[in-house]
Amino acid sequence: MTSTSLPSPVVARPATSDDGPALTQLWNLFRHDMSPYSGALPDSDGRYRSERLDHALAAQPGWQAWLATAGPHPVGLAVARALDEPEHVLSSFFVVAAARRGGLGRQLARAVLTTRPGRWAVAYQDANTRAARFWADVAAGLDPSWVHEHRDVPNRPDLPPDSWIRLDVEHP
């Protein structure tokens, strides 16, 4: 299946408690995709750390998960934190490989970032060149004056600093 032949409808929406199993599976795929940049290994059960997703699924204050689907297929996720603070953070974002390069990622990113107007921050790793291009393109489409900065990864002096995009988003 290519990204241009995804089943319809393609939907990006806030997750519900019923989406927990699909999001958990997508989370492990996401963390696996990120492992070359984070150095993370799965635990003894073959699962990656999932605190961010767990907070969102438990409806912790300031946390929200989103799910992207193509027809009946879960194809992407996003997790945001600090939604109750002046700067919101899109902390996790993933689209399965078969659904990439056809606009679904941009649709999901816009669905998340436009739900709450104001300042947003999105992190990625410079070594992930596709993510760097993707987030610069998304930011430019929402805020022509977006900024880029580097921040150290907390408690990980062994990793290079993360890149952060900061942008101001208005309602669509």
PDB file of C-alpha atoms in Angstrom:
ATOM      1  CA  MET A   1       0.000   0.000   0.000  1.00  0.00           C
ATOM      2  CA  THR A   2       1.413   3.391  -0.902  1.00  0.00           C
ATOM      3  CA  SER A   3       0.581   6.667   0.768  1.00  0.00           C
ATOM      4  CA  THR A   4      -1.441   7.704  -2.288  1.00  0.00           C
ATOM      5  CA  SER A   5      -3.694   4.656  -2.021  1.00  0.00           C
ATOM      6  CA  LEU A   6      -4.693   4.820   1.634  1.00  0.00           C
ATOM      7  CA  PRO A   7      -8.169   3.563   2.467  1.00  0.00           C
ATOM      8  CA  SER A   8     -10.758   6.264   3.103  1.00  0.00           C
ATOM      9  CA  PRO A   9     -11.602   8.144   5.120  1.00  0.00           C
ATOM     10  CA  VAL A  10      -8.282   9.471   6.374  1.00  0.00           C
ATOM     11  CA  VAL A  11      -8.954  11.008   9.791  1.00  0.00           C
ATOM     12  CA  ALA A  12      -6.788  12.684  12.439  1.00  0.00           C
ATOM     13  CA  ARG A  13      -8.613  13.075  15.750  1.00  0.00           C
ATOM     14  CA  PRO A  14      -8.149  13.226  19.515  1.00  0.00           C
ATOM     15  CA  ALA A  15      -7.828   9.720  20.907  1.00  0.00           C
ATOM     16  CA  THR A  16     -10.379   8.114  23.191  1.00  0.00           C
ATOM     17  CA  SER A  17      -9.930   5.401  25.801  1.00  0.00           C
ATOM     18  CA  ASP A  18     -11.019   2.857  23.161  1.00  0.00           C
ATOM     19  CA  ASP A  19      -7.912   3.741  21.119  1.00  0.00           C
ATOM     20  CA  GLY A  20      -5.501   2.513  23.812  1.00  0.00           C
ATOM     21  CA  PRO A  21      -4.572  -0.830  22.192  1.00  0.00           C
ATOM     22  CA  ALA A  22      -3.913   0.704  18.769  1.00  0.00           C
ATOM     23  CA  LEU A  23      -1.921   3.585  20.254  1.00  0.00           C
ATOM     24  CA  THR A  24       0.162   1.167  22.319  1.00  0.00           C
ATOM     25  CA  GLN A  25       1.105  -0.766  19.179  1.00  0.00           C
ATOM     26  CA  LEU A  26       1.883   2.425  17.261  1.00  0.00           C
ATOM     27  CA  TRP A  27       3.923   3.664  20.225  1.00  0.00           C
ATOM     28  CA  ASN A  28       6.267   0.681  20.043  1.00  0.00           C
ATOM     29  CA  LEU A  29       6.718   1.233  16.308  1.00  0.00           C
ATOM     30  CA  PHE A  30       7.451   4.912  16.972  1.00  0.00           C
ATOM     31  CA  ARG A  31       9.996   4.172  19.693  1.00  0.00           C
ATOM     32  CA  HIS A  32      11.640   1.576  17.454  1.00  0.00           C
ATOM     33  CA  ASP A  33      11.901   4.182  14.662  1.00  0.00           C
ATOM     34  CA  MET A  34      13.449   6.628  17.148  1.00  0.00           C
ATOM     35  CA  SER A  35      15.923   4.154  18.676  1.00  0.00           C
ATOM     36  CA  PRO A  36      18.822   5.049  16.326  1.00  0.00           C
ATOM     37  CA  TYR A  37      18.584   8.641  17.612  1.00  0.00           C
ATOM     38  CA  SER A  38      17.762   7.985  21.271  1.00  0.00           C
ATOM     39  CA  GLY A  39      19.787   4.836  21.891  1.00  0.00           C
ATOM     40  CA  ALA A  40      16.726   3.358  23.631  1.00  0.00           C
ATOM     41  CA  LEU A  41      16.361  -0.404  23.891  1.00  0.00           C
ATOM     42  CA  PRO A  42      13.168  -2.319  24.638  1.00  0.00           C
ATOM     43  CA  ASP A  43      12.642  -3.788  28.101  1.00  0.00           C
ATOM     44  CA  SER A  44      12.683  -7.508  28.864  1.00  0.00           C
ATOM     45  CA  ASP A  45       9.135  -7.831  27.447  1.00  0.00           C
ATOM     46  CA  GLY A  46      10.187  -6.246  24.143  1.00  0.00           C
ATOM     47  CA  ARG A  47       8.391  -2.962  24.843  1.00  0.00           C
ATOM     48  CA  TYR A  48       9.781   0.533  24.974  1.00  0.00           C
ATOM     49  CA  ARG A  49       9.214   3.041  27.764  1.00  0.00           C
ATOM     50  CA  SER A  50       5.784   4.582  27.363  1.00  0.00           C
ATOM     51  CA  GLU A  51       5.317   7.166  30.126  1.00  0.00           C
ATOM     52  CA  ARG A  52       4.281   9.898  27.708  1.00  0.00           C
ATOM     53  CA  LEU A  53       1.620   7.771  26.085  1.00  0.00           C
ATOM     54  CA  ASP A  54       0.502   6.462  29.481  1.00  0.00           C
ATOM     55  CA  HIS A  55      -0.016  10.027  30.771  1.00  0.00           C
ATOM     56  CA  ALA A  56      -2.075  10.921  27.701  1.00  0.00           C
ATOM     57  CA  LEU A  57      -4.184   7.747  27.836  1.00  0.00           C
ATOM     58  CA  ALA A  58      -4.829   8.310  31.545  1.00  0.00           C
ATOM     59  CA  ALA A  59      -6.079  11.824  30.706  1.00  0.00           C
ATOM     60  CA  GLN A  60      -3.478  13.423  32.975  1.00  0.00           C
ATOM     61  CA  PRO A  61      -3.933  17.209  33.088  1.00  0.00           C
ATOM     62  CA  GLY A  62      -2.154  18.896  30.201  1.00  0.00           C
ATOM     63  CA  TRP A  63      -1.718  15.676  28.160  1.00  0.00           C
ATOM     64  CA  GLN A  64      -3.554  14.534  25.010  1.00  0.00           C
ATOM     65  CA  ALA A  65      -3.041  11.793  22.429  1.00  0.00           C
ATOM     66  CA  TRP A  66      -4.249  11.860  18.824  1.00  0.00           C
ATOM     67  CA  LEU A  67      -4.803   8.996  16.432  1.00  0.00           C
ATOM     68  CA  ALA A  68      -4.663   9.039  12.642  1.00  0.00           C
ATOM     69  CA  THR A  69      -6.591   6.384  10.767  1.00  0.00           C
ATOM     70  CA  ALA A  70      -6.974   5.415   7.132  1.00  0.00           C
ATOM     71  CA  GLY A  71     -10.240   3.563   6.886  1.00  0.00           C
ATOM     72  CA  PRO A  72     -10.090   1.013   9.722  1.00  0.00           C
ATOM     73  CA  HIS A  73      -6.273   1.140   9.947  1.00  0.00           C
ATOM     74  CA  PRO A  74      -4.450   3.028  12.718  1.00  0.00           C
ATOM     75  CA  VAL A  75      -1.615   4.760  10.855  1.00  0.00           C
ATOM     76  CA  GLY A  76      -0.290   7.525  13.107  1.00  0.00           C
ATOM     77  CA  LEU A  77      -0.141   9.006  16.568  1.00  0.00           C
ATOM     78  CA  ALA A  78       0.745  12.237  18.284  1.00  0.00           C
ATOM     79  CA  VAL A  79       1.153  13.006  21.974  1.00  0.00           C
ATOM     80  CA  ALA A  80       1.163  16.539  23.350  1.00  0.00           C
ATOM     81  CA  ARG A  81       1.992  17.763  26.819  1.00  0.00           C
ATOM     82  CA  ALA A  82       1.922  21.098  28.623  1.00  0.00           C
ATOM     83  CA  LEU A  83      -1.452  21.876  27.070  1.00  0.00           C
ATOM     84  CA  ASP A  84      -2.312  23.705  30.287  1.00  0.00           C
ATOM     85  CA  GLU A  85       0.813  25.900  30.062  1.00  0.00           C
ATOM     86  CA  PRO A  86       1.673  28.944  27.912  1.00  0.00           C
ATOM     87  CA  GLU A  87       3.916  26.857  25.619  1.00  0.00           C
ATOM     88  CA  HIS A  88       2.436  23.538  24.475  1.00  0.00           C
ATOM     89  CA  VAL A  89       4.787  20.724  23.480  1.00  0.00           C
ATOM     90  CA  LEU A  90       4.219  18.192  20.726  1.00  0.00           C
ATOM     91  CA  SER A  91       6.376  15.550  22.365  1.00  0.00           C
ATOM     92  CA  SER A  92       5.774  12.476  20.199  1.00  0.00           C
ATOM     93  CA  PHE A  93       4.748  12.096  16.571  1.00  0.00           C
ATOM     94  CA  PHE A  94       4.683   9.062  14.291  1.00  0.00           C
ATOM     95  CA  VAL A  95       3.220   7.890  10.983  1.00  0.00           C
ATOM     96  CA  VAL A  96       3.673   4.287   9.788  1.00  0.00           C
ATOM     97  CA  ALA A  97       6.004   3.924   6.816  1.00  0.00           C
ATOM     98  CA  ALA A  98       3.311   2.865   4.332  1.00  0.00           C
ATOM     99  CA  ALA A  99       1.336   6.055   5.050  1.00  0.00           C
ATOM    100  CA  ARG A 100       4.238   8.523   4.752  1.00  0.00           C
ATOM    101  CA  ARG A 101       4.924  11.010   1.963  1.00  0.00           C
ATOM    102  CA  GLY A 102       1.295  11.525   0.991  1.00  0.00           C
ATOM    103  CA  GLY A 103       0.255  14.385   3.270  1.00  0.00           C
ATOM    104  CA  LEU A 104      -1.151  12.393   6.189  1.00  0.00           C
ATOM    105  CA  GLY A 105       1.661  13.530   8.506  1.00  0.00           C
ATOM    106  CA  ARG A 106       0.989  17.174   7.709  1.00  0.00           C
ATOM    107  CA  GLN A 107      -2.723  16.589   8.250  1.00  0.00           C
ATOM    108  CA  LEU A 108      -2.056  15.039  11.652  1.00  0.00           C
ATOM    109  CA  ALA A 109       0.429  17.762  12.640  1.00  0.00           C
ATOM    110  CA  ARG A 110      -2.019  20.523  11.681  1.00  0.00           C
ATOM    111  CA  ALA A 111      -4.888  18.759  13.474  1.00  0.00           C
ATOM    112  CA  VAL A 112      -2.845  18.709  16.682  1.00  0.00           C
ATOM    113  CA  LEU A 113      -1.229  22.138  16.469  1.00  0.00           C
ATOM    114  CA  THR A 114      -4.412  24.021  15.541  1.00  0.00           C
ATOM    115  CA  THR A 115      -6.493  22.566  18.393  1.00  0.00           C
ATOM    116  CA  ARG A 116      -5.012  25.080  20.791  1.00  0.00           C
ATOM    117  CA  PRO A 117      -3.904  28.483  19.547  1.00  0.00           C
ATOM    118  CA  GLY A 118      -0.719  29.897  20.993  1.00  0.00           C
ATOM    119  CA  ARG A 119       2.923  28.961  21.357  1.00  0.00           C
ATOM    120  CA  TRP A 120       3.984  25.419  20.440  1.00  0.00           C
ATOM    121  CA  ALA A 121       7.343  23.663  20.606  1.00  0.00           C
ATOM    122  CA  VAL A 122       8.301  20.536  18.661  1.00  0.00           C
ATOM    123  CA  ALA A 123      11.539  18.588  19.182  1.00  0.00           C
ATOM    124  CA  TYR A 124      13.420  16.397  16.741  1.00  0.00           C
ATOM    125  CA  GLN A 125      16.975  15.208  16.221  1.00  0.00           C
ATOM    126  CA  ASP A 126      19.202  16.857  13.602  1.00  0.00           C
ATOM    127  CA  ALA A 127      20.427  13.430  12.495  1.00  0.00           C
ATOM    128  CA  ASN A 128      16.829  12.646  11.496  1.00  0.00           C
ATOM    129  CA  THR A 129      17.005  14.721   8.322  1.00  0.00           C
ATOM    130  CA  ARG A 130      13.505  13.770   7.139  1.00  0.00           C
ATOM    131  CA  ALA A 131      12.027  14.993  10.409  1.00  0.00           C
ATOM    132  CA  ALA A 132      14.032  18.214  10.150  1.00  0.00           C
ATOM    133  CA  ARG A 133      12.631  18.947   6.673  1.00  0.00           C
ATOM    134  CA  PHE A 134       9.116  17.873   7.684  1.00  0.00           C
ATOM    135  CA  TRP A 135       8.917  20.071  10.787  1.00  0.00           C
ATOM    136  CA  ALA A 136      10.443  23.103   9.069  1.00  0.00           C
ATOM    137  CA  ASP A 137       7.808  22.761   6.325  1.00  0.00           C
ATOM    138  CA  VAL A 138       4.936  22.322   8.820  1.00  0.00           C
ATOM    139  CA  ALA A 139       6.134  25.292  10.890  1.00  0.00           C
ATOM    140  CA  ALA A 140       6.511  27.561   7.848  1.00  0.00           C
ATOM    141  CA  GLY A 141       2.936  26.739   6.794  1.00  0.00           C
ATOM    142  CA  LEU A 142       1.566  27.767  10.192  1.00  0.00           C
ATOM    143  CA  ASP A 143       3.898  30.573  11.294  1.00  0.00           C
ATOM    144  CA  PRO A 144       6.269  32.282   8.841  1.00  0.00           C
ATOM    145  CA  SER A 145       8.306  33.647  11.782  1.00  0.00           C
ATOM    146  CA  TRP A 146       8.947  30.284  13.497  1.00  0.00           C
ATOM    147  CA  VAL A 147      12.305  29.853  15.216  1.00  0.00           C
ATOM    148  CA  HIS A 148      14.782  26.995  15.535  1.00  0.00           C
ATOM    149  CA  GLU A 149      16.983  26.346  18.577  1.00  0.00           C
ATOM    150  CA  HIS A 150      18.992  23.581  20.204  1.00  0.00           C
ATOM    151  CA  ARG A 151      18.395  22.291  23.737  1.00  0.00           C
ATOM    152  CA  ASP A 152      20.320  19.675  25.675  1.00  0.00           C
ATOM    153  CA  VAL A 153      18.501  16.402  26.250  1.00  0.00           C
ATOM    154  CA  PRO A 154      17.725  16.285  30.011  1.00  0.00           C
ATOM    155  CA  ASN A 155      19.750  13.650  31.874  1.00  0.00           C
ATOM    156  CA  ARG A 156      21.409  12.459  28.642  1.00  0.00           C
ATOM    157  CA  PRO A 157      24.833  14.107  28.232  1.00  0.00           C
ATOM    158  CA  ASP A 158      25.736  11.235  25.870  1.00  0.00           C
ATOM    159  CA  LEU A 159      23.273  12.506  23.238  1.00  0.00           C
ATOM    160  CA  PRO A 160      23.618  15.543  20.998  1.00  0.00           C
ATOM    161  CA  PRO A 161      21.208  18.396  21.739  1.00  0.00           C
ATOM    162  CA  ASP A 162      17.691  18.160  20.335  1.00  0.00           C
ATOM    163  CA  SER A 163      16.504  20.626  17.726  1.00  0.00           C
ATOM    164  CA  TRP A 164      13.393  22.518  18.701  1.00  0.00           C
ATOM    165  CA  ILE A 165      11.017  24.435  16.501  1.00  0.00           C
ATOM    166  CA  ARG A 166       8.955  27.069  18.267  1.00  0.00           C
ATOM    167  CA  LEU A 167       5.965  28.589  16.544  1.00  0.00           C
ATOM    168  CA  ASP A 168       2.823  30.557  17.221  1.00  0.00           C
ATOM    169  CA  VAL A 169      -0.341  28.939  15.914  1.00  0.00           C
ATOM    170  CA  GLU A 170      -3.708  30.530  15.288  1.00  0.00           C
ATOM    171  CA  HIS A 171      -7.008  28.724  14.825  1.00  0.00           C
ATOM    172  CA  PRO A 172      -7.408  27.652  11.194  1.00  0.00           C
TER     173      PRO A 172
END
